[in-house]
Amino acid sequence: MNDPDSEADGLMKEFRAGADAAGVRLDQWLAAELGPDFSRNRVQALIRQGAVAVNSGAVTETKRKLAEGDLVTVAMPEPEPAEPLGENIPLDILYEDDQLIVINKPAGLVVHPGAGNWTGTLVNALIHHCGDSLSGIGGVKRPGIVHRLDKDTSGVMVVAKTDRAHKALSEAFADHGREGDLERAYVALVWNIPPRMTGTIDAPLGRAADRVRRAVVPETRDDARHAITHYTVLERYGQGQKQAAEAALMECRLETGRTHQIRVHLAHIGHPVIGDPDYGTAFRTKSNRLPEPLRAKVQALPRQALHARLLAFRHPDTHMTMRFEAPLPADMAEIVEDFRRL
C-alpha cells in the first residue's frame, strides 16, 4: 500500500508493499498504486527506463514479483505542459483573415500535440504565428483544428481562429459537404494500374490488431465506420512494359473522413500508396523493377506519396465559397516526372 509519510520531496515517490502485494507483478501493483493517470503501459515504460527501484535496487523487469514490506521508489517524470506553447516554425500560408487561416502543410509536420510529439507541431506554429488574433476556442486562445492530415501527408488545411469559425467549419466537415460547399481532393501515387479509370470504394473501416492502424472490417463489427472514397486515374505508368513496375497517379475525393481512409481503401483494392510505411510494405520490393534514378528516389522516399491538392469550403462569415489548391511538393513532383519518362 502507499505509505504517504514516506513520499519524497520533488518528483520521487515511495510505496510500501503490504501483505496483499506478495507475489503480485510489479507493473500490475504499481499501476494500481499510481492511480488512473498512469496506464499499465506507461508504468511498464517507466520500469524499463530504470525509473523504478525496489529496496533501493533499480529494477527493469516488469514481471518482477513483490514481497510484503518491499519499498518501491519511482522517479516520476516531469509533467507535460497543459497547453501547447507557441514555436517559431515557418508556415506556408495560402490565406488568412480574422476568422481562419489556410496553410499548405509540409510532409513531416504533426498537426496536434500528443504522445511523443508535444512540441514542433502545427498547433505550436499557429499559436506563435497567430498570437492575439486567436480570439479563443472554448475559452482558450488556441487554433481550432477541424480536420487533420497525417504527419507524412502534405497539402491544404484550414484552421479556425474563432469559436464562430470553429463551429461552422466543424459542422461542414462533420457533414462531409452534403449540405454545403465542402470539397476535398487528394493526389496519390500508387502501385499498379487500376482496371477502370474511375471507381468508388465503399468499405467500412475499423481498428486493426495494433489499434494504431485501420483496416477494412465487416460492417457488423462494433467499431465499423462507414467510409466511401471516389477515385479517378489521372495518369498510368509502365503499362505493358515487362521490365518496369506499373504505377498510377490517382485523384481521390472523400465522401467520408475516416482516419487513414484513402491509404487503407487504396491498399484494400490492391493499389497501395507508394512509400506508405503502414499499408504498402507488401509492395516495397516492386521498386526493384524500376530503372535508375527512379528506383533510388522511390526507395529513399521517407513518406507516403499522398497530397491534399484541393480544399473548398464556405467562409463562416461571408458565406462565399473559397477554393484553395497546392501543387505537388517537390519530392512527389520529381518522382512523378520520372515515372512519366517510363
XYZ file of C-alpha atoms in Angstrom:
342
model
C 0.000 0.000 0.000
C 1.027 3.631 -0.400
C 2.959 4.996 2.589
C 2.086 8.740 2.448
C 4.590 9.647 5.157
C 7.454 8.314 3.048
C 6.808 10.339 -0.111
C 9.994 12.064 -1.052
C 10.303 15.716 -1.988
C 10.150 16.688 -5.629
C 9.391 14.008 -8.187
C 10.288 10.925 -6.145
C 7.507 8.750 -4.744
C 7.799 5.771 -2.424
C 5.311 2.961 -1.859
C 5.426 0.164 0.732
C 4.096 -3.211 -0.371
C 1.554 -4.682 2.044
C 0.625 -8.323 2.591
C -1.794 -8.208 -0.351
C 1.076 -7.331 -2.705
C 3.049 -10.520 -2.025
C 3.535 -12.450 -5.282
C 1.958 -9.705 -7.429
C 3.736 -8.414 -10.543
C 5.491 -5.080 -10.041
C 3.871 -3.388 -13.041
C 0.377 -4.516 -12.094
C 0.686 -3.415 -8.472
C 2.388 -0.113 -9.229
C -0.210 0.859 -11.844
C -2.912 0.440 -9.199
C -0.945 2.474 -6.657
C -0.217 5.348 -9.034
C -3.871 5.693 -9.988
C -5.803 6.363 -13.203
C -3.334 8.933 -14.565
C -0.833 6.123 -15.162
C -1.793 3.301 -17.511
C -0.107 -0.071 -17.167
C 1.768 0.556 -20.419
C 3.127 3.815 -19.036
C 4.190 2.114 -15.811
C 5.953 -0.610 -17.814
C 7.807 2.085 -19.757
C 8.967 3.713 -16.515
C 10.249 0.368 -15.250
C 12.148 -0.380 -18.471
C 13.672 3.113 -18.375
C 15.146 2.395 -14.941
C 12.887 4.865 -13.142
C 11.684 2.273 -10.602
C 13.677 0.751 -7.730
C 12.764 -1.975 -5.232
C 14.557 -1.764 -1.880
C 16.988 0.784 -3.394
C 17.924 -1.531 -6.275
C 16.972 -0.495 -9.814
C 14.532 -2.872 -11.499
C 13.900 -3.103 -15.246
C 11.890 -6.334 -15.281
C 8.154 -5.601 -15.389
C 7.247 -9.111 -14.238
C 9.279 -8.842 -11.030
C 7.220 -10.337 -8.144
C 6.875 -8.330 -4.965
C 7.218 -9.425 -1.354
C 5.497 -7.965 1.688
C 7.454 -4.989 3.017
C 9.214 -4.157 -0.279
C 9.922 -0.437 -0.650
C 9.206 0.678 -4.213
C 10.638 4.039 -5.322
C 9.525 5.788 -8.505
C 11.287 8.712 -10.172
C 8.195 10.474 -11.502
C 8.503 12.074 -14.962
C 8.154 15.808 -15.346
C 4.557 16.708 -16.195
C 3.872 17.834 -19.765
C 2.567 21.390 -20.156
C -1.219 21.527 -20.026
C -1.393 23.863 -23.017
C 0.908 23.817 -26.055
C 3.341 26.707 -26.365
C 3.959 28.819 -29.430
C 7.025 27.980 -31.533
C 8.544 29.900 -34.410
C 8.032 27.260 -37.105
C 7.790 28.504 -40.721
C 4.350 28.188 -42.332
C 3.305 28.217 -45.996
C 0.209 30.424 -45.638
C -2.256 30.416 -48.536
C -4.817 32.752 -46.919
C -5.556 34.376 -43.562
C -8.185 36.677 -42.069
C -9.607 37.291 -38.599
C -11.720 34.111 -38.736
C -9.446 31.446 -40.200
C -6.119 30.558 -41.733
C -5.382 28.244 -44.659
C -1.960 26.618 -44.949
C -0.087 24.225 -47.200
C 1.153 21.681 -44.647
C 4.504 20.053 -45.437
C 5.073 16.333 -45.007
C 6.651 15.528 -41.639
C 4.709 18.110 -39.641
C 2.420 16.664 -36.956
C -0.863 18.583 -36.703
C -1.644 18.401 -32.985
C 0.500 17.834 -29.870
C 0.210 14.328 -28.452
C 2.183 11.436 -27.020
C 5.722 11.660 -28.379
C 5.022 14.956 -30.165
C 4.407 17.652 -27.551
C 6.387 20.238 -29.497
C 7.200 21.052 -33.102
C 3.595 20.656 -34.292
C 1.338 22.728 -36.498
C -0.600 23.870 -33.421
C 2.625 25.147 -31.826
C 3.424 27.024 -35.038
C -0.061 28.547 -35.279
C -0.064 29.728 -31.662
C 3.180 31.594 -32.354
C 2.068 32.976 -35.717
C -1.500 33.995 -34.870
C -0.807 35.419 -31.407
C -3.561 37.752 -30.221
C -5.618 37.167 -33.378
C -6.798 33.930 -31.744
C -9.989 35.045 -30.005
C -10.423 31.670 -28.391
C -11.776 28.176 -28.961
C -13.776 27.039 -25.960
C -12.484 29.963 -23.913
C -8.816 29.245 -24.623
C -6.612 31.116 -27.081
C -5.762 28.238 -29.359
C -6.286 27.333 -33.036
C -9.372 25.252 -33.831
C -8.441 22.077 -35.680
C -11.470 20.996 -37.721
C -9.737 18.346 -39.849
C -6.324 16.742 -39.929
C -3.751 15.409 -42.328
C -1.475 12.544 -41.341
C 2.014 13.593 -40.309
C 3.508 12.472 -43.625
C 0.679 13.689 -45.866
C 1.166 17.151 -47.333
C -1.342 19.680 -48.582
C -4.118 22.189 -47.889
C -5.613 22.601 -44.421
C -7.959 25.191 -42.911
C -7.809 26.093 -39.213
C -10.312 28.219 -37.270
C -9.204 31.229 -35.229
C -12.539 31.925 -33.511
C -15.310 29.944 -31.845
C -17.703 31.069 -34.561
C -15.484 29.794 -37.379
C -14.700 26.623 -35.464
C -18.380 25.758 -35.077
C -19.250 26.438 -38.716
C -16.264 24.598 -40.180
C -16.639 21.656 -37.780
C -20.251 21.237 -38.871
C -19.240 21.350 -42.542
C -16.564 18.685 -42.115
C -18.856 16.515 -39.972
C -21.468 16.699 -42.740
C -18.782 15.941 -45.372
C -20.149 18.712 -47.570
C -23.578 17.169 -48.181
C -25.349 20.387 -47.179
C -22.658 22.887 -48.115
C -19.761 23.635 -50.399
C -17.063 21.479 -48.818
C -14.821 19.822 -51.405
C -11.645 17.828 -50.814
C -9.376 16.246 -53.410
C -6.151 14.318 -52.848
C -3.498 13.122 -55.272
C -1.939 9.710 -54.634
C 0.895 7.941 -56.433
C 0.090 4.213 -56.215
C 1.442 0.848 -57.258
C -0.282 -0.990 -60.143
C -2.741 0.382 -62.673
C -6.448 0.176 -61.795
C -8.510 -1.655 -64.438
C -11.066 1.188 -64.504
C -10.384 4.900 -64.879
C -12.958 5.812 -62.237
C -14.444 3.977 -59.300
C -15.853 4.103 -55.790
C -14.543 2.238 -52.763
C -17.332 1.639 -50.263
C -15.843 -0.340 -47.382
C -16.265 0.210 -43.624
C -13.158 0.902 -41.552
C -12.264 -0.097 -38.007
C -9.229 -0.584 -35.827
C -6.568 -3.065 -36.910
C -4.960 -5.506 -34.489
C -2.328 -2.996 -33.316
C -5.012 -0.337 -32.563
C -2.976 2.379 -34.305
C -3.610 1.388 -37.892
C -7.018 0.997 -39.543
C -8.397 -1.838 -41.655
C -11.431 -2.720 -43.752
C -13.726 -4.626 -41.377
C -17.168 -6.281 -41.531
C -19.946 -3.720 -41.174
C -21.356 -5.777 -38.297
C -18.339 -5.044 -36.103
C -18.963 -2.637 -33.230
C -16.223 -0.239 -34.334
C -17.064 -0.352 -38.069
C -17.433 3.133 -39.556
C -18.997 3.900 -42.939
C -16.294 5.017 -45.408
C -16.548 5.961 -49.093
C -13.748 7.132 -51.402
C -14.237 8.111 -55.066
C -11.203 7.895 -57.345
C -10.135 8.895 -60.854
C -6.991 7.655 -62.575
C -5.090 10.691 -63.855
C -2.009 9.049 -65.352
C -0.730 5.487 -65.920
C 2.948 4.495 -65.931
C 4.804 1.440 -67.213
C 1.703 -0.176 -68.701
C 2.579 -3.288 -70.699
C 6.301 -2.936 -70.041
C 7.651 -6.225 -68.697
C 10.789 -4.615 -67.328
C 9.054 -1.883 -65.353
C 6.785 -1.843 -62.332
C 3.356 -0.399 -63.104
C 2.096 2.640 -61.199
C -0.599 5.275 -61.455
C -1.377 8.815 -60.363
C -4.877 8.981 -58.887
C -7.178 11.668 -57.586
C -9.255 10.681 -54.546
C -12.291 12.543 -53.253
C -13.722 11.839 -49.842
C -17.388 11.285 -49.144
C -16.489 10.450 -45.550
C -13.437 11.405 -43.496
C -12.112 8.448 -41.530
C -8.595 8.051 -40.122
C -6.186 6.839 -42.859
C -9.210 6.380 -45.145
C -7.537 6.901 -48.526
C -4.471 4.867 -47.603
C -6.478 1.908 -46.313
C -9.005 1.961 -49.153
C -6.357 2.085 -51.891
C -4.388 -0.752 -50.286
C -7.626 -2.726 -49.974
C -8.167 -2.692 -53.754
C -4.535 -3.583 -54.470
C -3.170 -0.099 -55.143
C -1.287 0.989 -52.007
C 0.221 4.456 -51.913
C 3.895 4.345 -52.846
C 6.088 4.836 -49.783
C 3.302 4.044 -47.295
C 5.061 2.568 -44.230
C 1.855 1.140 -42.749
C -0.229 -0.168 -45.629
C 2.217 -0.579 -48.517
C 5.030 -2.712 -47.108
C 3.965 -5.816 -49.057
C 4.705 -3.914 -52.295
C 8.053 -2.469 -51.240
C 10.103 -4.763 -53.497
C 8.259 -3.544 -56.619
C 10.656 -0.611 -56.688
C 13.431 -3.063 -57.634
C 11.871 -3.261 -61.098
C 12.239 0.472 -61.711
C 15.118 1.968 -63.702
C 17.616 4.308 -62.096
C 17.442 7.052 -60.931
C 13.707 6.478 -60.311
C 14.389 3.346 -58.270
C 16.654 5.205 -55.840
C 14.204 8.087 -55.473
C 11.259 5.795 -54.687
C 13.286 3.750 -52.218
C 14.505 6.911 -50.490
C 11.029 8.461 -50.201
C 10.515 8.795 -46.419
C 6.712 9.026 -46.516
C 3.564 8.027 -48.386
C 3.124 9.813 -51.727
C -0.197 11.401 -50.787
C -1.011 15.104 -51.114
C -4.146 17.115 -50.278
C -4.339 19.075 -53.530
C -7.653 20.891 -53.175
C -9.836 22.236 -50.393
C -13.001 24.293 -50.936
C -15.390 25.469 -48.225
C -17.931 28.168 -47.402
C -16.477 31.018 -45.375
C -18.224 31.146 -41.970
C -18.516 34.945 -42.078
C -19.003 35.975 -45.727
C -20.635 32.670 -46.767
C -18.656 32.862 -50.003
C -17.158 29.645 -51.335
C -13.374 29.721 -51.018
C -11.181 27.388 -53.043
C -7.506 26.640 -52.424
C -5.052 24.423 -54.280
C -1.489 23.393 -53.529
C 0.818 21.956 -56.213
C 2.602 18.669 -55.685
C 5.530 19.095 -53.282
C 8.997 18.708 -54.754
C 9.586 15.128 -53.577
C 6.388 13.828 -55.204
C 6.660 16.028 -58.305
C 10.164 14.766 -59.074
C 9.132 11.122 -58.805
C 6.014 11.678 -60.921
C 8.122 13.320 -63.617
C 10.464 10.314 -63.670
C 7.506 7.911 -63.908
C 6.253 9.855 -66.930
C 9.551 9.131 -68.682
C 8.828 5.391 -68.496
